[in-house]
mmCIF file of C-alpha atoms (C1' of nucleotides) in Angstrom:
data_model
loop_
_atom_site.group_PDB
_atom_site.id
_atom_site.type_symbol
_atom_site.label_atom_id
_atom_site.label_comp_id
_atom_site.label_asym_id
_atom_site.label_seq_id
_atom_site.Cartn_x
_atom_site.Cartn_y
_atom_site.Cartn_z
ATOM 1 C CA UNK A 1 0.000 0.000 0.000
ATOM 2 C CA UNK A 2 2.772 2.479 0.914
ATOM 3 C CA UNK A 3 4.616 1.703 -2.308
ATOM 4 C CA UNK A 4 1.464 2.323 -4.319
ATOM 5 C CA UNK A 5 0.752 5.515 -2.380
ATOM 6 C CA UNK A 6 4.238 6.872 -3.029
ATOM 7 C CA UNK A 7 3.746 6.335 -6.746
ATOM 8 C CA UNK A 8 0.104 7.329 -7.179
ATOM 9 C CA UNK A 9 -0.880 9.680 -4.355
ATOM 10 C CA UNK A 10 -3.205 12.490 -5.355
ATOM 11 C CA UNK A 11 -1.836 15.991 -5.172
ATOM 12 C CA UNK A 12 -4.168 17.834 -2.817
ATOM 13 C CA UNK A 13 -3.776 21.305 -1.331
ATOM 14 C CA UNK A 14 -3.769 20.087 2.284
ATOM 15 C CA UNK A 15 -1.018 17.549 1.647
ATOM 16 C CA UNK A 16 2.630 18.430 2.145
ATOM 17 C CA UNK A 17 5.357 17.180 -0.207
ATOM 18 C CA UNK A 18 6.419 13.557 0.435
ATOM 19 C CA UNK A 19 8.512 13.280 3.578
ATOM 20 C CA UNK A 20 7.540 16.679 4.924
ATOM 21 C CA UNK A 21 5.344 17.077 7.958
ATOM 22 C CA UNK A 22 2.035 18.730 7.067
ATOM 23 C CA UNK A 23 0.608 21.671 9.018
ATOM 24 C CA UNK A 24 -1.751 20.184 11.651
ATOM 25 C CA UNK A 25 -4.172 23.070 11.212
ATOM 26 C CA UNK A 26 -4.482 22.466 7.477
ATOM 27 C CA UNK A 27 -4.851 18.725 7.997
ATOM 28 C CA UNK A 28 -7.558 19.319 10.573
ATOM 29 C CA UNK A 29 -9.529 21.808 8.453
ATOM 30 C CA UNK A 30 -9.365 19.495 5.454
ATOM 31 C CA UNK A 31 -10.533 16.492 7.465
ATOM 32 C CA UNK A 32 -13.526 18.371 8.806
ATOM 33 C CA UNK A 33 -14.477 19.766 5.400
ATOM 34 C CA UNK A 34 -14.132 16.325 3.858
ATOM 35 C CA UNK A 35 -16.617 14.755 6.261
ATOM 36 C CA UNK A 36 -19.383 13.482 3.994
ATOM 37 C CA UNK A 37 -18.198 15.946 1.366
ATOM 38 C CA UNK A 38 -16.396 15.287 -1.923
ATOM 39 C CA UNK A 39 -12.830 16.366 -2.712
ATOM 40 C CA UNK A 40 -14.088 18.361 -5.700
ATOM 41 C CA UNK A 41 -16.378 20.412 -3.453
ATOM 42 C CA UNK A 42 -13.800 20.862 -0.719
ATOM 43 C CA UNK A 43 -10.791 21.905 -2.777
ATOM 44 C CA UNK A 44 -11.783 25.529 -3.550
ATOM 45 C CA UNK A 45 -13.472 25.977 -0.176
ATOM 46 C CA UNK A 46 -10.351 24.800 1.609
ATOM 47 C CA UNK A 47 -8.178 27.262 -0.300
ATOM 48 C CA UNK A 48 -10.504 30.145 0.551
ATOM 49 C CA UNK A 49 -10.707 29.110 4.195
ATOM 50 C CA UNK A 50 -6.962 28.883 4.886
ATOM 51 C CA UNK A 51 -6.382 32.106 2.971
ATOM 52 C CA UNK A 52 -8.837 33.899 5.237
ATOM 53 C CA UNK A 53 -7.811 32.094 8.436
ATOM 54 C CA UNK A 54 -4.264 30.748 7.960
ATOM 55 C CA UNK A 55 -3.783 29.488 11.506
ATOM 56 C CA UNK A 56 -5.524 28.212 14.606
ATOM 57 C CA UNK A 57 -4.973 31.596 16.228
ATOM 58 C CA UNK A 58 -6.613 33.410 13.327
ATOM 59 C CA UNK A 59 -9.644 31.134 13.405
ATOM 60 C CA UNK A 60 -9.928 31.360 17.175
ATOM 61 C CA UNK A 61 -10.077 35.143 16.895
ATOM 62 C CA UNK A 62 -12.836 35.106 14.254
ATOM 63 C CA UNK A 63 -16.452 35.907 15.059
ATOM 64 C CA UNK A 64 -19.069 33.178 15.104
ATOM 65 C CA UNK A 65 -21.263 34.900 12.512
ATOM 66 C CA UNK A 66 -18.481 35.254 9.950
ATOM 67 C CA UNK A 67 -17.357 31.660 10.465
ATOM 68 C CA UNK A 68 -20.881 30.351 9.927
ATOM 69 C CA UNK A 69 -21.326 32.522 6.825
ATOM 70 C CA UNK A 70 -18.007 31.268 5.436
ATOM 71 C CA UNK A 71 -19.285 27.698 5.746
ATOM 72 C CA UNK A 72 -22.512 28.487 3.851
ATOM 73 C CA UNK A 73 -23.227 25.947 1.139
ATOM 74 C CA UNK A 74 -21.032 23.213 2.628
ATOM 75 C CA UNK A 75 -23.775 21.691 4.778
ATOM 76 C CA UNK A 76 -23.636 20.012 8.180
ATOM 77 C CA UNK A 77 -23.195 23.384 9.812
ATOM 78 C CA UNK A 78 -22.343 22.024 13.253
ATOM 79 C CA UNK A 79 -18.930 21.362 11.711
ATOM 80 C CA UNK A 80 -18.253 25.088 11.440
ATOM 81 C CA UNK A 81 -19.382 25.851 14.979
ATOM 82 C CA UNK A 82 -17.306 22.976 16.374
ATOM 83 C CA UNK A 83 -14.306 24.002 14.298
ATOM 84 C CA UNK A 84 -14.324 27.462 15.810
ATOM 85 C CA UNK A 85 -14.943 26.157 19.337
ATOM 86 C CA UNK A 86 -12.062 23.699 19.048
ATOM 87 C CA UNK A 87 -9.814 26.428 17.624
ATOM 88 C CA UNK A 88 -10.399 28.508 20.740
ATOM 89 C CA UNK A 89 -9.389 25.612 22.979
ATOM 90 C CA UNK A 90 -6.365 24.749 20.871
ATOM 91 C CA UNK A 91 -5.269 28.384 20.817
ATOM 92 C CA UNK A 92 -5.193 28.489 24.598
ATOM 93 C CA UNK A 93 -4.162 24.924 25.507
ATOM 94 C CA UNK A 94 -2.088 23.878 22.492
ATOM 95 C CA UNK A 95 -2.734 21.284 19.797
ATOM 96 C CA UNK A 96 -3.225 17.800 21.296
ATOM 97 C CA UNK A 97 -0.759 15.466 19.622
ATOM 98 C CA UNK A 98 -2.438 12.180 20.446
ATOM 99 C CA UNK A 99 -5.587 10.499 19.203
ATOM 100 C CA UNK A 100 -7.041 10.421 22.715
ATOM 101 C CA UNK A 101 -6.289 14.087 23.288
ATOM 102 C CA UNK A 102 -7.823 15.128 19.974
ATOM 103 C CA UNK A 103 -10.892 12.972 20.543
ATOM 104 C CA UNK A 104 -11.886 15.217 23.465
ATOM 105 C CA UNK A 105 -12.255 18.293 21.249
ATOM 106 C CA UNK A 106 -15.606 19.243 19.706
ATOM 107 C CA UNK A 107 -15.952 17.954 16.158
ATOM 108 C CA UNK A 108 -13.260 15.297 16.594
ATOM 109 C CA UNK A 109 -14.996 11.947 16.346
ATOM 110 C CA UNK A 110 -13.330 8.557 16.019
ATOM 111 C CA UNK A 111 -12.346 9.119 12.413
ATOM 112 C CA UNK A 112 -11.025 12.685 12.593
ATOM 113 C CA UNK A 113 -9.062 12.119 15.800
ATOM 114 C CA UNK A 114 -7.329 9.092 14.285
ATOM 115 C CA UNK A 115 -6.716 10.809 10.938
ATOM 116 C CA UNK A 116 -5.170 13.965 12.403
ATOM 117 C CA UNK A 117 -3.091 11.962 14.909
ATOM 118 C CA UNK A 118 -1.729 9.750 12.141
ATOM 119 C CA UNK A 119 -1.325 12.283 9.326
ATOM 120 C CA UNK A 120 -0.201 15.362 11.243
ATOM 121 C CA UNK A 121 1.546 13.819 14.269
ATOM 122 C CA UNK A 122 2.789 10.444 13.057
ATOM 123 C CA UNK A 123 0.898 8.375 15.615
ATOM 124 C CA UNK A 124 -0.008 4.836 14.726
ATOM 125 C CA UNK A 125 -3.761 5.325 14.736
ATOM 126 C CA UNK A 126 -6.336 3.170 12.991
ATOM 127 C CA UNK A 127 -8.163 5.375 10.503
ATOM 128 C CA UNK A 128 -11.510 4.089 9.303
ATOM 129 C CA UNK A 129 -13.683 6.088 6.940
ATOM 130 C CA UNK A 130 -16.131 5.008 4.242
ATOM 131 C CA UNK A 131 -13.246 4.282 1.847
ATOM 132 C CA UNK A 132 -11.494 2.029 4.331
ATOM 133 C CA UNK A 133 -14.785 0.315 5.102
ATOM 134 C CA UNK A 134 -15.283 -0.436 1.445
ATOM 135 C CA UNK A 135 -11.710 -1.576 0.762
ATOM 136 C CA UNK A 136 -11.579 -3.814 3.823
ATOM 137 C CA UNK A 137 -15.078 -5.196 3.203
ATOM 138 C CA UNK A 138 -13.929 -6.236 -0.248
ATOM 139 C CA UNK A 139 -10.526 -7.558 0.797
ATOM 140 C CA UNK A 140 -12.221 -9.967 3.204
ATOM 141 C CA UNK A 141 -15.510 -10.331 1.315
ATOM 142 C CA UNK A 142 -17.392 -9.539 4.512
ATOM 143 C CA UNK A 143 -20.945 -10.834 4.245
ATOM 144 C CA UNK A 144 -22.274 -8.943 7.255
ATOM 145 C CA UNK A 145 -23.933 -5.697 6.144
ATOM 146 C CA UNK A 146 -22.922 -2.254 7.361
ATOM 147 C CA UNK A 147 -23.201 -0.879 9.964
ATOM 148 C CA UNK A 148 -23.146 -4.187 11.892
ATOM 149 C CA UNK A 149 -19.822 -5.079 10.287
ATOM 150 C CA UNK A 150 -18.050 -2.021 11.687
ATOM 151 C CA UNK A 151 -16.296 -3.753 14.614
ATOM 152 C CA UNK A 152 -14.938 -6.489 12.332
ATOM 153 C CA UNK A 153 -13.820 -3.902 9.780
ATOM 154 C CA UNK A 154 -12.072 -1.891 12.458
ATOM 155 C CA UNK A 155 -10.223 -4.989 13.670
ATOM 156 C CA UNK A 156 -9.169 -5.846 10.132
ATOM 157 C CA UNK A 157 -7.953 -2.289 9.501
ATOM 158 C CA UNK A 158 -5.997 -2.445 12.765
ATOM 159 C CA UNK A 159 -4.283 -5.615 11.594
ATOM 160 C CA UNK A 160 -3.282 -3.942 8.313
ATOM 161 C CA UNK A 161 -2.047 -0.624 9.739
ATOM 162 C CA UNK A 162 1.767 -0.419 9.886
ATOM 163 C CA UNK A 163 3.704 0.876 12.885
ATOM 164 C CA UNK A 164 5.406 3.527 10.763
ATOM 165 C CA UNK A 165 3.737 5.878 8.291
ATOM 166 C CA UNK A 166 0.244 5.095 9.523
ATOM 167 C CA UNK A 167 -0.877 8.448 8.095
ATOM 168 C CA UNK A 168 0.398 7.633 4.623
ATOM 169 C CA UNK A 169 -1.170 4.200 4.897
ATOM 170 C CA UNK A 170 -4.523 5.767 5.737
ATOM 171 C CA UNK A 171 -4.289 8.249 2.908
ATOM 172 C CA UNK A 172 -3.285 5.441 0.583
ATOM 173 C CA UNK A 173 -6.363 3.451 1.563
ATOM 174 C CA UNK A 174 -8.537 6.506 0.991
ATOM 175 C CA UNK A 175 -6.948 7.301 -2.379
ATOM 176 C CA UNK A 176 -7.396 3.679 -3.370
ATOM 177 C CA UNK A 177 -11.047 3.784 -2.354
ATOM 178 C CA UNK A 178 -11.607 7.046 -4.192
ATOM 179 C CA UNK A 179 -9.856 6.249 -7.460
ATOM 180 C CA UNK A 180 -9.815 2.449 -7.900
ATOM 181 C CA UNK A 181 -11.880 0.625 -5.295
ATOM 182 C CA UNK A 182 -14.880 2.823 -6.099
ATOM 183 C CA UNK A 183 -18.439 2.068 -5.000
ATOM 184 C CA UNK A 184 -19.555 1.299 -8.537
ATOM 185 C CA UNK A 185 -17.514 -0.432 -11.225
ATOM 186 C CA UNK A 186 -14.240 -0.731 -9.302
ATOM 187 C CA UNK A 187 -11.148 -0.728 -11.497
ATOM 188 C CA UNK A 188 -9.785 -3.990 -10.179
ATOM 189 C CA UNK A 189 -7.302 -4.423 -13.028
ATOM 190 C CA UNK A 190 -5.396 -1.403 -11.721
ATOM 191 C CA UNK A 191 -5.559 -2.404 -8.069
ATOM 192 C CA UNK A 192 -2.329 -3.045 -6.172
ATOM 193 C CA UNK A 193 -4.021 -5.356 -3.657
ATOM 194 C CA UNK A 194 -6.031 -7.401 -6.128
ATOM 195 C CA UNK A 195 -4.003 -10.594 -5.412
ATOM 196 C CA UNK A 196 -5.253 -10.528 -1.806
ATOM 197 C CA UNK A 197 -8.817 -9.438 -2.522
ATOM 198 C CA UNK A 198 -11.527 -11.969 -1.758
ATOM 199 C CA UNK A 199 -14.170 -9.804 -3.402
ATOM 200 C CA UNK A 200 -12.208 -9.766 -6.660
ATOM 201 C CA UNK A 201 -11.829 -13.512 -6.430
ATOM 202 C CA UNK A 202 -15.577 -13.823 -5.967
ATOM 203 C CA UNK A 203 -16.171 -12.197 -9.337
ATOM 204 C CA UNK A 204 -18.576 -9.618 -7.894
ATOM 205 C CA UNK A 205 -16.416 -7.034 -6.116
ATOM 206 C CA UNK A 206 -19.077 -4.349 -6.308
ATOM 207 C CA UNK A 207 -21.433 -6.506 -4.208
ATOM 208 C CA UNK A 208 -19.401 -5.347 -1.184
ATOM 209 C CA UNK A 209 -19.845 -3.770 1.242
ATOM 210 C CA UNK A 210 -23.343 -5.095 1.883
ATOM 211 C CA UNK A 211 -25.565 -2.434 3.399
ATOM 212 C CA UNK A 212 -28.686 -2.436 5.497
ATOM 213 C CA UNK A 213 -31.635 -0.879 3.624
ATOM 214 C CA UNK A 214 -32.213 2.773 4.422
ATOM 215 C CA UNK A 215 -35.453 4.371 5.459
ATOM 216 C CA UNK A 216 -37.216 6.328 2.741
ATOM 217 C CA UNK A 217 -37.332 10.091 3.030
ATOM 218 C CA UNK A 218 -40.718 11.642 3.869
ATOM 219 C CA UNK A 219 -42.015 14.696 2.021
ATOM 220 C CA UNK A 220 -42.461 17.947 3.934
ATOM 221 C CA UNK A 221 -43.932 21.293 2.945
ATOM 222 C CA UNK A 222 -43.204 24.816 4.102
ATOM 223 C CA UNK A 223 -43.525 28.470 3.137
ATOM 224 C CA UNK A 224 -40.696 30.977 2.801
ATOM 225 C CA UNK A 225 -41.418 34.677 3.288
ATOM 226 C CA UNK A 226 -39.773 37.486 1.363
ATOM 227 C CA UNK A 227 -40.462 40.668 3.332
ATOM 228 C CA UNK A 228 -39.074 43.703 1.561
ATOM 229 C CA UNK A 229 -38.560 47.328 2.554
ATOM 230 C CA UNK A 230 -36.544 50.003 0.761
ATOM 231 C CA UNK A 231 -34.231 47.654 -1.087
ATOM 232 C CA UNK A 232 -33.716 45.339 1.866
ATOM 233 C CA UNK A 233 -35.129 41.961 2.804
ATOM 234 C CA UNK A 234 -35.756 40.565 6.273
ATOM 235 C CA UNK A 235 -33.450 37.754 7.411
ATOM 236 C CA UNK A 236 -33.642 35.675 10.559
ATOM 237 C CA UNK A 237 -30.983 33.720 12.459
ATOM 238 C CA UNK A 238 -31.876 30.057 12.946
ATOM 239 C CA UNK A 239 -31.624 28.550 16.423
ATOM 240 C CA UNK A 240 -28.087 27.430 17.283
ATOM 241 C CA UNK A 241 -29.015 23.750 17.386
ATOM 242 C CA UNK A 242 -30.861 21.624 14.912
ATOM 243 C CA UNK A 243 -31.342 21.894 11.189
ATOM 244 C CA UNK A 244 -29.249 24.674 9.617
ATOM 245 C CA UNK A 245 -28.423 25.689 13.178
ATOM 246 C CA UNK A 246 -26.928 29.134 13.624
ATOM 247 C CA UNK A 247 -27.323 30.091 9.985
ATOM 248 C CA UNK A 248 -28.966 33.176 8.506
ATOM 249 C CA UNK A 249 -32.198 32.321 6.725
ATOM 250 C CA UNK A 250 -35.300 33.750 5.163
ATOM 251 C CA UNK A 251 -38.233 33.706 7.592
ATOM 252 C CA UNK A 252 -40.115 30.433 7.233
ATOM 253 C CA UNK A 253 -43.037 28.813 8.983
ATOM 254 C CA UNK A 254 -43.259 25.176 10.098
ATOM 255 C CA UNK A 255 -42.173 22.355 7.798
ATOM 256 C CA UNK A 256 -44.822 19.667 7.951
ATOM 257 C CA UNK A 257 -46.452 16.866 6.025
ATOM 258 C CA UNK A 258 -49.097 19.243 4.640
ATOM 259 C CA UNK A 259 -48.555 22.757 3.208
ATOM 260 C CA UNK A 260 -48.812 25.183 6.146
ATOM 261 C CA UNK A 261 -49.975 28.196 4.123
ATOM 262 C CA UNK A 262 -49.118 31.509 5.766
ATOM 263 C CA UNK A 263 -48.577 30.071 9.252
ATOM 264 C CA UNK A 264 -45.521 31.601 10.878
ATOM 265 C CA UNK A 265 -45.450 34.690 8.658
ATOM 266 C CA UNK A 266 -43.167 37.437 10.029
ATOM 267 C CA UNK A 267 -45.705 40.217 9.393
ATOM 268 C CA UNK A 268 -49.376 40.843 8.770
ATOM 269 C CA UNK A 269 -49.350 42.083 5.231
ATOM 270 C CA UNK A 270 -51.150 41.078 2.035
ATOM 271 C CA UNK A 271 -48.819 38.238 1.026
ATOM 272 C CA UNK A 272 -48.561 37.388 -2.653
ATOM 273 C CA UNK A 273 -48.008 33.688 -3.331
ATOM 274 C CA UNK A 274 -45.708 33.019 -6.259
ATOM 275 C CA UNK A 275 -46.696 30.368 -8.784
ATOM 276 C CA UNK A 276 -43.287 28.700 -8.462
ATOM 277 C CA UNK A 277 -42.020 26.579 -5.596
ATOM 278 C CA UNK A 278 -38.576 25.360 -4.562
ATOM 279 C CA UNK A 279 -37.656 21.708 -4.070
ATOM 280 C CA UNK A 280 -34.784 20.676 -1.852
ATOM 281 C CA UNK A 281 -33.475 17.354 -0.626
ATOM 282 C CA UNK A 282 -32.136 16.985 2.885
ATOM 283 C CA UNK A 283 -30.535 13.874 4.302
ATOM 284 C CA UNK A 284 -33.693 12.499 5.843
ATOM 285 C CA UNK A 285 -36.591 14.334 4.200
ATOM 286 C CA UNK A 286 -37.575 16.142 1.026
ATOM 287 C CA UNK A 287 -38.869 19.676 1.176
ATOM 288 C CA UNK A 288 -41.190 21.677 -1.043
ATOM 289 C CA UNK A 289 -41.251 25.376 -0.267
ATOM 290 C CA UNK A 290 -44.048 27.729 -1.265
ATOM 291 C CA UNK A 291 -42.885 31.302 -1.861
ATOM 292 C CA UNK A 292 -44.626 34.343 -0.390
ATOM 293 C CA UNK A 293 -43.687 37.990 -0.974
ATOM 294 C CA UNK A 294 -44.864 41.107 0.837
ATOM 295 C CA UNK A 295 -43.960 44.635 1.955
ATOM 296 C CA UNK A 296 -42.644 45.255 5.456
ATOM 297 C CA UNK A 297 -42.409 48.403 7.573
ATOM 298 C CA UNK A 298 -38.705 48.044 8.335
ATOM 299 C CA UNK A 299 -39.505 47.511 12.006
ATOM 300 C CA UNK A 300 -40.052 43.738 11.939
ATOM 301 C CA UNK A 301 -37.511 41.843 14.038
ATOM 302 C CA UNK A 302 -34.426 40.466 12.298
ATOM 303 C CA UNK A 303 -31.712 41.737 10.001
ATOM 304 C CA UNK A 304 -32.716 43.936 7.079
ATOM 305 C CA UNK A 305 -30.238 42.809 4.469
ATOM 306 C CA UNK A 306 -29.445 44.685 1.223
ATOM 307 C CA UNK A 307 -31.031 42.737 -1.608
ATOM 308 C CA UNK A 308 -28.114 43.555 -3.882
ATOM 309 C CA UNK A 309 -25.720 41.835 -1.455
ATOM 310 C CA UNK A 310 -27.641 38.659 -0.642
ATOM 311 C CA UNK A 311 -24.592 36.609 -1.612
ATOM 312 C CA UNK A 312 -22.795 38.178 1.340
ATOM 313 C CA UNK A 313 -25.379 36.933 3.818
ATOM 314 C CA UNK A 314 -24.039 33.386 3.793
ATOM 315 C CA UNK A 315 -27.386 31.693 3.323
ATOM 316 C CA UNK A 316 -27.562 27.898 3.297
ATOM 317 C CA UNK A 317 -28.248 26.551 -0.178
ATOM 318 C CA UNK A 318 -31.938 25.893 0.384
ATOM 319 C CA UNK A 319 -32.530 29.539 1.316
ATOM 320 C CA UNK A 320 -30.175 30.882 -1.317
ATOM 321 C CA UNK A 321 -32.255 29.077 -3.929
ATOM 322 C CA UNK A 322 -35.536 30.242 -2.436
ATOM 323 C CA UNK A 323 -34.196 33.809 -2.297
ATOM 324 C CA UNK A 324 -33.158 33.667 -5.929
ATOM 325 C CA UNK A 325 -36.590 32.413 -7.003
ATOM 326 C CA UNK A 326 -38.278 35.111 -4.932
ATOM 327 C CA UNK A 327 -36.028 37.913 -6.091
ATOM 328 C CA UNK A 328 -36.713 36.915 -9.656
ATOM 329 C CA UNK A 329 -40.433 36.295 -9.349
ATOM 330 C CA UNK A 330 -41.704 38.723 -6.689
ATOM 331 C "C1'" DC B 1 -28.180 1.785 18.512
ATOM 332 C "C1'" DA B 2 -30.946 4.766 15.749
ATOM 333 C "C1'" DC B 3 -31.689 9.111 14.436
ATOM 334 C "C1'" DT B 4 -30.461 13.904 13.073
ATOM 335 C "C1'" DC B 5 -27.759 16.725 10.300
ATOM 336 C "C1'" DG B 6 -26.702 19.394 3.825
ATOM 337 C "C1'" DT B 7 -25.173 19.414 -0.442
ATOM 338 C "C1'" DG B 8 -23.651 18.489 -5.224
ATOM 339 C "C1'" DG B 9 -22.190 15.187 -8.557
ATOM 340 C "C1'" DA B 10 -21.971 10.658 -10.746
ATOM 341 C "C1'" DG B 11 -24.339 7.135 -12.821
ATOM 342 C "C1'" DT C 1 -35.309 11.976 -13.207
ATOM 343 C "C1'" DC C 2 -33.793 9.791 -9.280
ATOM 344 C "C1'" DT C 3 -30.930 7.069 -6.314
ATOM 345 C "C1'" DC C 4 -26.707 6.668 -4.264
ATOM 346 C "C1'" DC C 5 -22.964 8.402 -2.028
ATOM 347 C "C1'" DA C 6 -18.969 11.283 0.013
ATOM 348 C "C1'" DA C 7 -12.003 11.694 4.508
ATOM 349 C "C1'" DG C 8 -18.721 11.451 10.091
ATOM 350 C "C1'" DA C 9 -20.186 13.701 14.565
ATOM 351 C "C1'" DG C 10 -23.466 14.407 18.202
ATOM 352 C "C1'" DT C 11 -27.138 12.875 20.909
#
DNA sequence: CACTCGTGGAG
DNA sequence: TCTCCAAGAGT
């Protein structure tokens, strides 16, 4: 694996040249951004982030609102809040250099603690992400479906992890999973571990890993309100916890199984309902948003944001799309 | 353990 | 068009 990694490793902005120790801050930021997020999406966002906040100290000194806005569009917004909270602790107490020490920081789960310990600090930590799960499941042709197979996969990954260069080993496994041992149509003929792969030998490598069936996503309906006054639109701040927590948003009523109409409107005004609606898919439900536009007094509670600068508000994608439809169709 | 928590791209 | 999926964490 290390030989293959040395020859085929992807060149990524958070990686240091071979043999050089990477900046722990950059490794950490990249690992958090890459949680459930593709390399193609992360690459430009990572560059922008480390340009704006080049160090732990810089991030620790940033305001919560600007950090949340900078994360807009990336999803899973608790990551941004935890990143900033952990930066404050690291700035005052120092960067933990062990897996156990990292694991105690907000936003460092089992994967991220192991990855940062191995990649940035050279610890022999067992790094298991979705790539490793897939590669190991195929190597051993594990018939138990995920997530029940996780303990066995972790044990197998432990047995494979070398004492030295555990970080390069982990990155090699992830590069292999991303470029060759892909979920669909794996390129087994290019694979360096094909001779040891039980799934390849079975003739159906893409049957692994087996997965438990997922619950179907229910449909919900809501209404988004565009309240305008003198070139500005009313924005709210979502509660710190929960869906889109801590993010700026357009005012919106409840999201329920049936369309809620004008329930939860931020003002009593003759609302105009637009003929269009906005569809959005979340992890565990689908959402259809009706669009309502009206005139405010300028005294309604919230932030009155310049319509010409809505891009600067850092709206989550669902509200950015609703805002665009409303701005166009109001 | 089961559920919540976003988004964009590949197929 | 629609499903699947991605360097998971928190509760």
